[in-house]
PDB file of N, CA and C in Angstrom:
ATOM      1  N   MET A 246     -49.223  20.862  37.851  1.00 44.00           N
ATOM      2  CA  MET A 246     -49.028  21.470  36.755  1.00 44.00           C
ATOM      3  C   MET A 246     -47.705  21.835  36.039  1.00 44.00           C
ATOM      4  N   LYS A 247     -46.715  21.790  36.892  1.00 45.00           N
ATOM      5  CA  LYS A 247     -45.291  22.233  37.010  1.00 45.00           C
ATOM      6  C   LYS A 247     -44.793  21.234  35.301  1.00 45.00           C
ATOM      7  N   ARG A 248     -45.359  20.018  35.530  1.00 47.00           N
ATOM      8  CA  ARG A 248     -44.686  19.055  34.783  1.00 47.00           C
ATOM      9  C   ARG A 248     -45.397  19.128  33.417  1.00 47.00           C
ATOM     10  N   TYR A 249     -46.040  19.848  33.515  1.00 44.00           N
ATOM     11  CA  TYR A 249     -46.837  20.353  31.551  1.00 44.00           C
ATOM     12  C   TYR A 249     -46.372  21.612  31.470  1.00 44.00           C
ATOM     13  N   PHE A 250     -45.881  22.177  32.030  1.00 40.00           N
ATOM     14  CA  PHE A 250     -45.183  23.532  31.641  1.00 40.00           C
ATOM     15  C   PHE A 250     -44.217  23.205  30.570  1.00 40.00           C
ATOM     16  N   LEU A 251     -43.202  22.178  30.849  1.00 40.00           N
ATOM     17  CA  LEU A 251     -41.919  21.974  29.462  1.00 40.00           C
ATOM     18  C   LEU A 251     -42.347  21.626  28.533  1.00 40.00           C
ATOM     19  N   PRO A 252     -43.200  20.391  28.223  1.00 43.00           N
ATOM     20  CA  PRO A 252     -43.971  20.109  27.236  1.00 43.00           C
ATOM     21  C   PRO A 252     -44.750  21.167  26.432  1.00 43.00           C
ATOM     22  N   ALA A 253     -45.588  22.124  27.105  1.00 41.00           N
ATOM     23  CA  ALA A 253     -46.129  23.212  26.422  1.00 41.00           C
ATOM     24  C   ALA A 253     -45.554  23.758  25.780  1.00 41.00           C
ATOM     25  N   THR A 254     -44.376  24.035  26.210  1.00 38.00           N
ATOM     26  CA  THR A 254     -43.464  25.309  25.847  1.00 38.00           C
ATOM     27  C   THR A 254     -42.644  24.888  24.858  1.00 38.00           C
ATOM     28  N   VAL A 255     -42.364  23.381  24.802  1.00 40.00           N
ATOM     29  CA  VAL A 255     -41.831  22.545  23.715  1.00 40.00           C
ATOM     30  C   VAL A 255     -42.466  22.778  22.490  1.00 40.00           C
ATOM     31  N   GLY A 256     -44.083  22.155  22.875  1.00 42.00           N
ATOM     32  CA  GLY A 256     -44.914  21.957  22.048  1.00 42.00           C
ATOM     33  C   GLY A 256     -45.167  23.470  20.779  1.00 42.00           C
ATOM     34  N   VAL A 257     -45.117  24.516  21.676  1.00 40.00           N
ATOM     35  CA  VAL A 257     -45.286  25.692  21.293  1.00 40.00           C
ATOM     36  C   VAL A 257     -44.050  26.309  20.258  1.00 40.00           C
ATOM     37  N   PHE A 258     -43.170  25.744  20.814  1.00 40.00           N
ATOM     38  CA  PHE A 258     -41.977  26.280  19.961  1.00 40.00           C
ATOM     39  C   PHE A 258     -41.776  25.396  18.631  1.00 40.00           C
ATOM     40  N   VAL A 259     -42.023  24.234  18.980  1.00 41.00           N
ATOM     41  CA  VAL A 259     -42.352  22.970  17.772  1.00 41.00           C
ATOM     42  C   VAL A 259     -43.139  23.712  16.824  1.00 41.00           C
ATOM     43  N   ALA A 260     -44.059  24.061  16.991  1.00 42.00           N
ATOM     44  CA  ALA A 260     -45.411  24.626  16.031  1.00 42.00           C
ATOM     45  C   ALA A 260     -45.009  25.829  15.381  1.00 42.00           C
ATOM     46  N   MET A 261     -44.251  26.939  16.285  1.00 42.00           N
ATOM     47  CA  MET A 261     -43.571  28.077  15.319  1.00 42.00           C
ATOM     48  C   MET A 261     -42.734  27.482  14.540  1.00 42.00           C
ATOM     49  N   ALA A 262     -41.695  26.674  14.878  1.00 43.00           N
ATOM     50  CA  ALA A 262     -40.573  26.554  13.999  1.00 43.00           C
ATOM     51  C   ALA A 262     -41.330  25.707  12.801  1.00 43.00           C
ATOM     52  N   SER A 263     -42.460  25.186  12.475  1.00 44.00           N
ATOM     53  CA  SER A 263     -43.040  24.405  11.318  1.00 44.00           C
ATOM     54  C   SER A 263     -44.023  25.019  10.654  1.00 44.00           C
ATOM     55  N   ALA A 264     -44.100  26.376  11.488  1.00 47.00           N
ATOM     56  CA  ALA A 264     -45.077  27.245  10.318  1.00 47.00           C
ATOM     57  C   ALA A 264     -44.347  27.674   9.411  1.00 47.00           C
ATOM     58  N   ALA A 265     -45.457  27.618   8.123  1.00 58.00           N
ATOM     59  CA  ALA A 265     -45.291  28.536   6.936  1.00 58.00           C
ATOM     60  C   ALA A 265     -44.657  29.633   6.875  1.00 58.00           C
ATOM     61  N   PRO A 266     -44.181  30.335   5.830  1.00 72.00           N
ATOM     62  CA  PRO A 266     -43.656  31.838   6.063  1.00 72.00           C
ATOM     63  C   PRO A 266     -44.454  32.240   5.808  1.00 72.00           C
ATOM     64  N   ALA A 267     -45.019  33.976   6.218  1.00 89.00           N
ATOM     65  CA  ALA A 267     -45.548  34.274   6.030  1.00 89.00           C
ATOM     66  C   ALA A 267     -46.511  34.756   4.460  1.00 89.00           C
ATOM     67  N   ASP A 268     -47.030  34.532   4.129  1.00 94.00           N
ATOM     68  CA  ASP A 268     -47.545  35.373   2.961  1.00 94.00           C
ATOM     69  C   ASP A 268     -46.973  37.026   2.915  1.00 94.00           C
ATOM     70  N   ILE A 269     -46.396  37.161   1.430  1.00 96.00           N
ATOM     71  CA  ILE A 269     -46.080  38.444   1.080  1.00 96.00           C
ATOM     72  C   ILE A 269     -47.698  39.167   0.518  1.00 96.00           C
ATOM     73  N   VAL A 270     -48.261  40.365   1.274  1.00 96.00           N
ATOM     74  CA  VAL A 270     -49.280  41.047   1.572  1.00 96.00           C
ATOM     75  C   VAL A 270     -49.322  42.007   0.046  1.00 96.00           C
ATOM     76  N   VAL A 271     -49.773  41.658  -1.077  1.00 97.00           N
ATOM     77  CA  VAL A 271     -49.503  42.448  -2.528  1.00 97.00           C
ATOM     78  C   VAL A 271     -50.650  43.237  -2.517  1.00 97.00           C
ATOM     79  N   SER A 272     -50.917  44.424  -2.652  1.00 96.00           N
ATOM     80  CA  SER A 272     -51.824  45.521  -2.942  1.00 96.00           C
ATOM     81  C   SER A 272     -51.679  46.334  -3.845  1.00 96.00           C
ATOM     82  N   SER A 273     -52.727  47.384  -4.201  1.00 95.00           N
ATOM     83  CA  SER A 273     -52.767  48.414  -5.228  1.00 95.00           C
ATOM     84  C   SER A 273     -54.008  48.992  -5.174  1.00 95.00           C
ATOM     85  N   LYS A 274     -53.796  50.328  -5.453  1.00 93.00           N
ATOM     86  CA  LYS A 274     -54.980  51.074  -5.382  1.00 93.00           C
ATOM     87  C   LYS A 274     -56.265  50.765  -6.308  1.00 93.00           C
ATOM     88  N   ILE A 275     -57.005  51.566  -6.371  1.00 93.00           N
ATOM     89  CA  ILE A 275     -58.052  50.794  -6.814  1.00 93.00           C
ATOM     90  C   ILE A 275     -58.667  51.444  -8.643  1.00 93.00           C
ATOM     91  N   ASP A 276     -57.300  51.914  -9.110  1.00 93.00           N
ATOM     92  CA  ASP A 276     -57.490  52.512 -10.555  1.00 93.00           C
ATOM     93  C   ASP A 276     -57.315  51.412 -11.346  1.00 93.00           C
ATOM     94  N   THR A 277     -57.223  50.956 -12.617  1.00 93.00           N
ATOM     95  CA  THR A 277     -57.114  49.548 -13.083  1.00 93.00           C
ATOM     96  C   THR A 277     -55.975  49.956 -13.567  1.00 93.00           C
ATOM     97  N   GLU A 278     -54.714  50.639 -13.613  1.00 93.00           N
ATOM     98  CA  GLU A 278     -53.178  50.117 -13.842  1.00 93.00           C
ATOM     99  C   GLU A 278     -52.836  49.656 -12.380  1.00 93.00           C
ATOM    100  N   GLY A 279     -53.316  50.426 -11.244  1.00 93.00           N
ATOM    101  CA  GLY A 279     -52.874  49.731 -10.398  1.00 93.00           C
ATOM    102  C   GLY A 279     -53.207  47.975  -9.973  1.00 93.00           C
ATOM    103  N   GLY A 280     -54.425  48.220 -10.173  1.00 94.00           N
ATOM    104  CA  GLY A 280     -54.902  46.518 -10.312  1.00 94.00           C
ATOM    105  C   GLY A 280     -54.117  45.562 -11.229  1.00 94.00           C
ATOM    106  N   LEU A 281     -53.637  46.317 -12.554  1.00 95.00           N
ATOM    107  CA  LEU A 281     -52.810  45.349 -13.523  1.00 95.00           C
ATOM    108  C   LEU A 281     -51.289  45.091 -13.083  1.00 95.00           C
ATOM    109  N   LEU A 282     -50.596  46.511 -12.376  1.00 95.00           N
ATOM    110  CA  LEU A 282     -49.552  46.017 -12.106  1.00 95.00           C
ATOM    111  C   LEU A 282     -49.504  45.372 -10.799  1.00 95.00           C
ATOM    112  N   GLY A 283     -50.478  45.301  -9.947  1.00 96.00           N
ATOM    113  CA  GLY A 283     -50.572  44.523  -8.622  1.00 96.00           C
ATOM    114  C   GLY A 283     -50.509  43.346  -9.091  1.00 96.00           C
ATOM    115  N   ASN A 284     -51.314  42.904 -10.030  1.00 97.00           N
ATOM    116  CA  ASN A 284     -51.082  41.447 -10.677  1.00 97.00           C
ATOM    117  C   ASN A 284     -49.654  41.156 -11.004  1.00 97.00           C
ATOM    118  N   ILE A 285     -49.135  41.926 -11.487  1.00 96.00           N
ATOM    119  CA  ILE A 285     -48.116  41.676 -12.282  1.00 96.00           C
ATOM    120  C   ILE A 285     -47.138  41.062 -11.365  1.00 96.00           C
ATOM    121  N   ILE A 286     -47.202  42.003  -9.942  1.00 96.00           N
ATOM    122  CA  ILE A 286     -46.193  41.891  -8.980  1.00 96.00           C
ATOM    123  C   ILE A 286     -46.325  40.501  -8.220  1.00 96.00           C
ATOM    124  N   VAL A 287     -48.014  40.293  -8.225  1.00 97.00           N
ATOM    125  CA  VAL A 287     -48.192  39.026  -7.757  1.00 97.00           C
ATOM    126  C   VAL A 287     -48.177  37.390  -8.034  1.00 97.00           C
ATOM    127  N   LEU A 288     -48.064  38.145  -9.726  1.00 97.00           N
ATOM    128  CA  LEU A 288     -47.689  36.528 -10.650  1.00 97.00           C
ATOM    129  C   LEU A 288     -45.785  36.414 -10.387  1.00 97.00           C
ATOM    130  N   ALA A 289     -45.408  37.750 -10.586  1.00 96.00           N
ATOM    131  CA  ALA A 289     -43.757  37.424 -10.610  1.00 96.00           C
ATOM    132  C   ALA A 289     -43.541  36.515  -9.211  1.00 96.00           C
ATOM    133  N   LEU A 290     -44.198  37.092  -8.184  1.00 96.00           N
ATOM    134  CA  LEU A 290     -43.771  36.422  -6.657  1.00 96.00           C
ATOM    135  C   LEU A 290     -43.688  34.927  -6.579  1.00 96.00           C
ATOM    136  N   GLU A 291     -45.448  34.918  -7.273  1.00 97.00           N
ATOM    137  CA  GLU A 291     -45.427  33.572  -7.405  1.00 97.00           C
ATOM    138  C   GLU A 291     -44.472  32.689  -8.165  1.00 97.00           C
ATOM    139  N   SER A 292     -44.485  33.022  -9.074  1.00 96.00           N
ATOM    140  CA  SER A 292     -43.824  32.189 -10.333  1.00 96.00           C
ATOM    141  C   SER A 292     -42.272  32.358  -9.385  1.00 96.00           C
ATOM    142  N   ALA A 293     -41.710  33.108  -8.632  1.00 96.00           N
ATOM    143  CA  ALA A 293     -40.509  32.428  -7.767  1.00 96.00           C
ATOM    144  C   ALA A 293     -40.667  31.685  -6.710  1.00 96.00           C
ATOM    145  N   GLY A 294     -42.074  31.444  -6.610  1.00 96.00           N
ATOM    146  CA  GLY A 294     -42.279  30.231  -5.306  1.00 96.00           C
ATOM    147  C   GLY A 294     -42.633  30.656  -3.970  1.00 96.00           C
ATOM    148  N   LEU A 295     -42.649  32.341  -3.961  1.00 96.00           N
ATOM    149  CA  LEU A 295     -43.322  32.928  -2.711  1.00 96.00           C
ATOM    150  C   LEU A 295     -44.387  33.098  -2.368  1.00 96.00           C
ATOM    151  N   PRO A 296     -44.845  32.803  -1.321  1.00 97.00           N
ATOM    152  CA  PRO A 296     -46.424  32.639  -0.821  1.00 97.00           C
ATOM    153  C   PRO A 296     -47.028  34.570  -0.910  1.00 97.00           C
ATOM    154  N   VAL A 297     -48.260  34.298  -1.585  1.00 97.00           N
ATOM    155  CA  VAL A 297     -48.471  35.651  -1.721  1.00 97.00           C
ATOM    156  C   VAL A 297     -49.901  35.775  -1.133  1.00 97.00           C
ATOM    157  N   GLU A 298     -50.328  37.098  -0.306  1.00 97.00           N
ATOM    158  CA  GLU A 298     -52.157  37.408  -0.569  1.00 97.00           C
ATOM    159  C   GLU A 298     -52.297  38.205  -1.258  1.00 97.00           C
ATOM    160  N   ARG A 299     -53.406  38.448  -1.712  1.00 97.00           N
ATOM    161  CA  ARG A 299     -53.794  39.420  -2.653  1.00 97.00           C
ATOM    162  C   ARG A 299     -54.893  40.414  -2.193  1.00 97.00           C
ATOM    163  N   ARG A 300     -54.461  41.756  -2.107  1.00 96.00           N
ATOM    164  CA  ARG A 300     -55.506  42.717  -1.686  1.00 96.00           C
ATOM    165  C   ARG A 300     -55.487  43.845  -2.447  1.00 96.00           C
ATOM    166  N   LEU A 301     -55.776  43.499  -3.824  1.00 96.00           N
ATOM    167  CA  LEU A 301     -55.320  44.098  -4.983  1.00 96.00           C
ATOM    168  C   LEU A 301     -56.895  45.026  -5.218  1.00 96.00           C
ATOM    169  N   GLN A 302     -56.438  46.778  -5.571  1.00 95.00           N
ATOM    170  CA  GLN A 302     -57.342  47.595  -6.099  1.00 95.00           C
ATOM    171  C   GLN A 302     -58.153  47.709  -4.325  1.00 95.00           C
ATOM    172  N   LEU A 303     -57.252  48.256  -3.296  1.00 95.00           N
ATOM    173  CA  LEU A 303     -57.910  48.275  -1.947  1.00 95.00           C
ATOM    174  C   LEU A 303     -58.704  49.433  -2.200  1.00 95.00           C
ATOM    175  N   SER A 304     -58.293  50.351  -1.997  1.00 94.00           N
ATOM    176  CA  SER A 304     -58.684  52.115  -2.237  1.00 94.00           C
ATOM    177  C   SER A 304     -57.732  52.826  -2.985  1.00 94.00           C
ATOM    178  N   GLY A 305     -58.189  54.226  -2.404  1.00 91.00           N
ATOM    179  CA  GLY A 305     -57.457  55.176  -3.188  1.00 91.00           C
ATOM    180  C   GLY A 305     -55.866  55.469  -2.255  1.00 91.00           C
ATOM    181  N   THR A 306     -55.078  56.096  -2.445  1.00 86.00           N
ATOM    182  CA  THR A 306     -53.596  56.433  -2.096  1.00 86.00           C
ATOM    183  C   THR A 306     -53.607  56.377  -0.581  1.00 86.00           C
ATOM    184  N   GLN A 307     -54.405  57.512   0.284  1.00 87.00           N
ATOM    185  CA  GLN A 307     -54.174  57.504   1.314  1.00 87.00           C
ATOM    186  C   GLN A 307     -54.741  56.222   2.438  1.00 87.00           C
ATOM    187  N   VAL A 308     -55.509  55.635   1.800  1.00 93.00           N
ATOM    188  CA  VAL A 308     -55.978  54.309   2.577  1.00 93.00           C
ATOM    189  C   VAL A 308     -54.763  53.139   2.419  1.00 93.00           C
ATOM    190  N   VAL A 309     -54.219  53.065   1.034  1.00 90.00           N
ATOM    191  CA  VAL A 309     -53.059  52.283   0.909  1.00 90.00           C
ATOM    192  C   VAL A 309     -52.148  52.458   1.515  1.00 90.00           C
ATOM    193  N   ARG A 310     -51.605  53.417   1.550  1.00 86.00           N
ATOM    194  CA  ARG A 310     -50.388  54.542   1.848  1.00 86.00           C
ATOM    195  C   ARG A 310     -50.495  53.832   3.883  1.00 86.00           C
ATOM    196  N   GLU A 311     -51.471  54.396   4.296  1.00 91.00           N
ATOM    197  CA  GLU A 311     -51.817  53.828   5.825  1.00 91.00           C
ATOM    198  C   GLU A 311     -51.623  52.693   5.991  1.00 91.00           C
ATOM    199  N   ALA A 312     -52.165  51.730   5.386  1.00 93.00           N
ATOM    200  CA  ALA A 312     -52.023  49.975   5.582  1.00 93.00           C
ATOM    201  C   ALA A 312     -50.448  49.594   5.412  1.00 93.00           C
ATOM    202  N   LEU A 313     -49.915  50.608   4.250  1.00 89.00           N
ATOM    203  CA  LEU A 313     -48.502  50.259   4.328  1.00 89.00           C
ATOM    204  C   LEU A 313     -47.730  50.630   5.791  1.00 89.00           C
ATOM    205  N   LEU A 314     -48.093  51.945   6.036  1.00 87.00           N
ATOM    206  CA  LEU A 314     -47.587  51.795   7.515  1.00 87.00           C
ATOM    207  C   LEU A 314     -47.779  51.660   8.332  1.00 87.00           C
ATOM    208  N   ALA A 315     -48.956  50.958   8.754  1.00 93.00           N
ATOM    209  CA  ALA A 315     -49.270  50.010   9.578  1.00 93.00           C
ATOM    210  C   ALA A 315     -49.200  48.382   9.366  1.00 93.00           C
ATOM    211  N   ASN A 316     -48.254  48.035   8.319  1.00 93.00           N
ATOM    212  CA  ASN A 316     -47.598  46.601   8.108  1.00 93.00           C
ATOM    213  C   ASN A 316     -48.950  45.709   7.952  1.00 93.00           C
ATOM    214  N   GLN A 317     -49.961  46.480   7.113  1.00 95.00           N
ATOM    215  CA  GLN A 317     -51.299  45.249   6.827  1.00 95.00           C
ATOM    216  C   GLN A 317     -50.742  44.968   5.276  1.00 95.00           C
ATOM    217  N   ILE A 318     -50.247  45.646   4.383  1.00 95.00           N
ATOM    218  CA  ILE A 318     -49.495  45.307   3.506  1.00 95.00           C
ATOM    219  C   ILE A 318     -47.876  45.422   3.292  1.00 95.00           C
ATOM    220  N   ASP A 319     -47.652  44.819   2.235  1.00 95.00           N
ATOM    221  CA  ASP A 319     -45.961  44.682   1.992  1.00 95.00           C
ATOM    222  C   ASP A 319     -45.816  45.257   1.102  1.00 95.00           C
ATOM    223  N   ILE A 320     -46.191  45.539   0.074  1.00 93.00           N
ATOM    224  CA  ILE A 320     -46.054  46.310  -1.789  1.00 93.00           C
ATOM    225  C   ILE A 320     -47.062  46.305  -2.005  1.00 93.00           C
ATOM    226  N   TYR A 321     -47.079  47.670  -2.894  1.00 92.00           N
ATOM    227  CA  TYR A 321     -47.793  47.846  -3.827  1.00 92.00           C
ATOM    228  C   TYR A 321     -47.354  49.261  -4.900  1.00 92.00           C
ATOM    229  N   PRO A 322     -47.893  48.842  -6.228  1.00 90.00           N
ATOM    230  CA  PRO A 322     -47.258  49.908  -7.059  1.00 90.00           C
ATOM    231  C   PRO A 322     -47.666  51.451  -7.198  1.00 90.00           C
ATOM    232  N   GLU A 323     -46.445  52.223  -6.904  1.00 82.00           N
ATOM    233  CA  GLU A 323     -46.913  53.915  -7.114  1.00 82.00           C
ATOM    234  C   GLU A 323     -46.034  54.445  -8.188  1.00 82.00           C
ATOM    235  N   TYR A 324     -46.884  55.381  -8.671  1.00 76.00           N
ATOM    236  CA  TYR A 324     -46.129  56.203  -9.350  1.00 76.00           C
ATOM    237  C   TYR A 324     -44.937  56.891  -8.640  1.00 76.00           C
ATOM    238  N   THR A 325     -43.884  57.682  -9.110  1.00 68.00           N
ATOM    239  CA  THR A 325     -42.637  57.704  -8.650  1.00 68.00           C
ATOM    240  C   THR A 325     -43.103  59.319  -8.116  1.00 68.00           C
ATOM    241  N   GLY A 326     -43.637  59.940  -8.739  1.00 65.00           N
ATOM    242  CA  GLY A 326     -43.536  61.340  -8.379  1.00 65.00           C
ATOM    243  C   GLY A 326     -44.556  61.505  -6.732  1.00 65.00           C
ATOM    244  N   ASN A 327     -45.725  60.541  -6.583  1.00 71.00           N
ATOM    245  CA  ASN A 327     -46.617  60.242  -5.906  1.00 71.00           C
ATOM    246  C   ASN A 327     -46.095  59.598  -4.546  1.00 71.00           C
ATOM    247  N   ALA A 328     -45.189  58.944  -4.583  1.00 68.00           N
ATOM    248  CA  ALA A 328     -44.458  58.119  -3.470  1.00 68.00           C
ATOM    249  C   ALA A 328     -43.472  59.232  -2.853  1.00 68.00           C
ATOM    250  N   ALA A 329     -43.012  60.162  -4.198  1.00 71.00           N
ATOM    251  CA  ALA A 329     -42.117  61.192  -3.632  1.00 71.00           C
ATOM    252  C   ALA A 329     -42.741  62.256  -2.241  1.00 71.00           C
ATOM    253  N   PHE A 330     -43.646  62.063  -2.719  1.00 71.00           N
ATOM    254  CA  PHE A 330     -44.601  63.375  -2.108  1.00 71.00           C
ATOM    255  C   PHE A 330     -45.228  62.740  -0.797  1.00 71.00           C
ATOM    256  N   PHE A 331     -45.737  61.876  -0.670  1.00 69.00           N
ATOM    257  CA  PHE A 331     -46.149  60.887   0.324  1.00 69.00           C
ATOM    258  C   PHE A 331     -45.154  60.388   1.580  1.00 69.00           C
ATOM    259  N   PHE A 332     -44.255  60.384   0.579  1.00 68.00           N
ATOM    260  CA  PHE A 332     -42.922  59.823   1.869  1.00 68.00           C
ATOM    261  C   PHE A 332     -42.131  60.651   2.034  1.00 68.00           C
ATOM    262  N   ASN A 333     -42.384  61.714   1.901  1.00 72.00           N
ATOM    263  CA  ASN A 333     -41.764  63.194   2.292  1.00 72.00           C
ATOM    264  C   ASN A 333     -40.422  63.564   1.691  1.00 72.00           C
ATOM    265  N   HIS A 334     -40.247  62.961   0.206  1.00 70.00           N
ATOM    266  CA  HIS A 334     -38.913  63.317  -0.502  1.00 70.00           C
ATOM    267  C   HIS A 334     -39.500  63.980  -1.939  1.00 70.00           C
ATOM    268  N   ALA A 335     -40.486  64.854  -1.890  1.00 70.00           N
ATOM    269  CA  ALA A 335     -40.785  65.339  -3.062  1.00 70.00           C
ATOM    270  C   ALA A 335     -39.721  66.374  -3.684  1.00 70.00           C
ATOM    271  N   ASP A 336     -38.813  67.116  -2.554  1.00 75.00           N
ATOM    272  CA  ASP A 336     -37.836  68.140  -2.806  1.00 75.00           C
ATOM    273  C   ASP A 336     -36.776  67.787  -3.196  1.00 75.00           C
ATOM    274  N   GLN A 337     -36.365  66.038  -3.196  1.00 71.00           N
ATOM    275  CA  GLN A 337     -35.449  65.329  -3.754  1.00 71.00           C
ATOM    276  C   GLN A 337     -35.104  65.404  -5.390  1.00 71.00           C
ATOM    277  N   ASP A 338     -34.261  65.780  -6.341  1.00 67.00           N
ATOM    278  CA  ASP A 338     -34.293  65.570  -7.437  1.00 67.00           C
ATOM    279  C   ASP A 338     -33.872  63.857  -8.019  1.00 67.00           C
ATOM    280  N   ILE A 339     -33.455  63.049  -7.147  1.00 60.00           N
ATOM    281  CA  ILE A 339     -33.441  62.009  -7.669  1.00 60.00           C
ATOM    282  C   ILE A 339     -34.592  61.324  -8.655  1.00 60.00           C
ATOM    283  N   ARG A 340     -35.462  61.667  -8.302  1.00 57.00           N
ATOM    284  CA  ARG A 340     -36.547  61.199  -8.965  1.00 57.00           C
ATOM    285  C   ARG A 340     -36.823  61.003 -10.436  1.00 57.00           C
ATOM    286  N   ASN A 341     -36.083  62.572 -10.668  1.00 60.00           N
ATOM    287  CA  ASN A 341     -36.224  63.171 -12.090  1.00 60.00           C
ATOM    288  C   ASN A 341     -34.960  62.628 -12.919  1.00 60.00           C
ATOM    289  N   ASP A 342     -34.204  61.965 -12.194  1.00 60.00           N
ATOM    290  CA  ASP A 342     -33.242  61.617 -12.838  1.00 60.00           C
ATOM    291  C   ASP A 342     -32.761  59.982 -12.852  1.00 60.00           C
ATOM    292  N   ALA A 343     -33.665  59.526 -14.368  1.00 55.00           N
ATOM    293  CA  ALA A 343     -33.354  58.398 -14.219  1.00 55.00           C
ATOM    294  C   ALA A 343     -32.054  57.559 -14.324  1.00 55.00           C
ATOM    295  N   GLU A 344     -31.095  58.627 -14.679  1.00 60.00           N
ATOM    296  CA  GLU A 344     -29.732  57.788 -14.867  1.00 60.00           C
ATOM    297  C   GLU A 344     -28.775  58.051 -13.743  1.00 60.00           C
ATOM    298  N   GLY A 345     -29.636  58.507 -12.627  1.00 59.00           N
ATOM    299  CA  GLY A 345     -28.804  59.128 -11.473  1.00 59.00           C
ATOM    300  C   GLY A 345     -28.009  57.825 -11.229  1.00 59.00           C
ATOM    301  N   GLY A 346     -27.303  57.765  -9.589  1.00 54.00           N
ATOM    302  CA  GLY A 346     -26.711  56.924  -8.750  1.00 54.00           C
ATOM    303  C   GLY A 346     -27.608  56.634  -7.785  1.00 54.00           C
ATOM    304  N   ASP A 347     -26.979  55.807  -6.754  1.00 56.00           N
ATOM    305  CA  ASP A 347     -27.792  55.364  -5.795  1.00 56.00           C
ATOM    306  C   ASP A 347     -28.692  56.079  -5.175  1.00 56.00           C
ATOM    307  N   LEU A 348     -29.560  55.413  -4.968  1.00 53.00           N
ATOM    308  CA  LEU A 348     -31.040  56.032  -4.153  1.00 53.00           C
ATOM    309  C   LEU A 348     -30.024  56.296  -2.224  1.00 53.00           C
ATOM    310  N   PRO A 349     -30.298  57.391  -1.914  1.00 54.00           N
ATOM    311  CA  PRO A 349     -30.243  57.540  -0.807  1.00 54.00           C
ATOM    312  C   PRO A 349     -30.778  56.278   0.147  1.00 54.00           C
ATOM    313  N   PRO A 350     -30.281  56.409   1.694  1.00 53.00           N
ATOM    314  CA  PRO A 350     -30.603  55.366   2.397  1.00 53.00           C
ATOM    315  C   PRO A 350     -32.072  56.056   2.801  1.00 53.00           C
ATOM    316  N   GLY A 351     -33.335  55.174   3.331  1.00 49.00           N
ATOM    317  CA  GLY A 351     -34.013  55.176   3.469  1.00 49.00           C
ATOM    318  C   GLY A 351     -35.311  56.311   2.367  1.00 49.00           C
ATOM    319  N   SER A 352     -34.909  55.576   1.154  1.00 48.00           N
ATOM    320  CA  SER A 352     -35.959  56.313   0.042  1.00 48.00           C
ATOM    321  C   SER A 352     -36.790  55.819   0.164  1.00 48.00           C
ATOM    322  N   TYR A 353     -37.713  56.464  -0.737  1.00 44.00           N
ATOM    323  CA  TYR A 353     -39.070  55.707  -1.468  1.00 44.00           C
ATOM    324  C   TYR A 353     -39.306  54.462  -2.021  1.00 44.00           C
ATOM    325  N   LEU A 354     -38.052  54.354  -2.660  1.00 42.00           N
ATOM    326  CA  LEU A 354     -37.762  53.073  -3.496  1.00 42.00           C
ATOM    327  C   LEU A 354     -37.186  51.887  -2.554  1.00 42.00           C
ATOM    328  N   SER A 355     -36.606  52.589  -1.767  1.00 36.00           N
ATOM    329  CA  SER A 355     -36.132  51.032  -1.064  1.00 36.00           C
ATOM    330  C   SER A 355     -37.151  50.103  -0.432  1.00 36.00           C
ATOM    331  N   LEU A 356     -37.076  48.926  -0.093  1.00 37.00           N
ATOM    332  CA  LEU A 356     -38.110  47.734   0.583  1.00 37.00           C
ATOM    333  C   LEU A 356     -38.104  48.054   2.102  1.00 37.00           C
ATOM    334  N   MET A 357     -39.193  47.903   2.289  1.00 36.00           N
ATOM    335  CA  MET A 357     -39.462  47.868   3.884  1.00 36.00           C
ATOM    336  C   MET A 357     -39.145  46.747   4.480  1.00 36.00           C
TER     337      MET A 357
END
């Protein structure tokens, strides 16, 4: 049994190293503009040569947000005001200042 351990271990590492990069899971809410913006994101990522999985028009805000926080999706379009509210930044004025400076670390517009 011991003599098979090393080849099996090497085989696992070789398989892991040669695996394709994980797809970027793009989602959107169930509304029309969310679906449209989600498709735009998909097309932009695909044109950059990135692998994409579509989960567009998934559901309402709460379901999509829970999927994002559970790492079931990677990105979805959101209105700035809604994002501020759902990510506990509604009291920050930065969302109302289009010409403002840098976003604070951990802001709702940063990539996860």
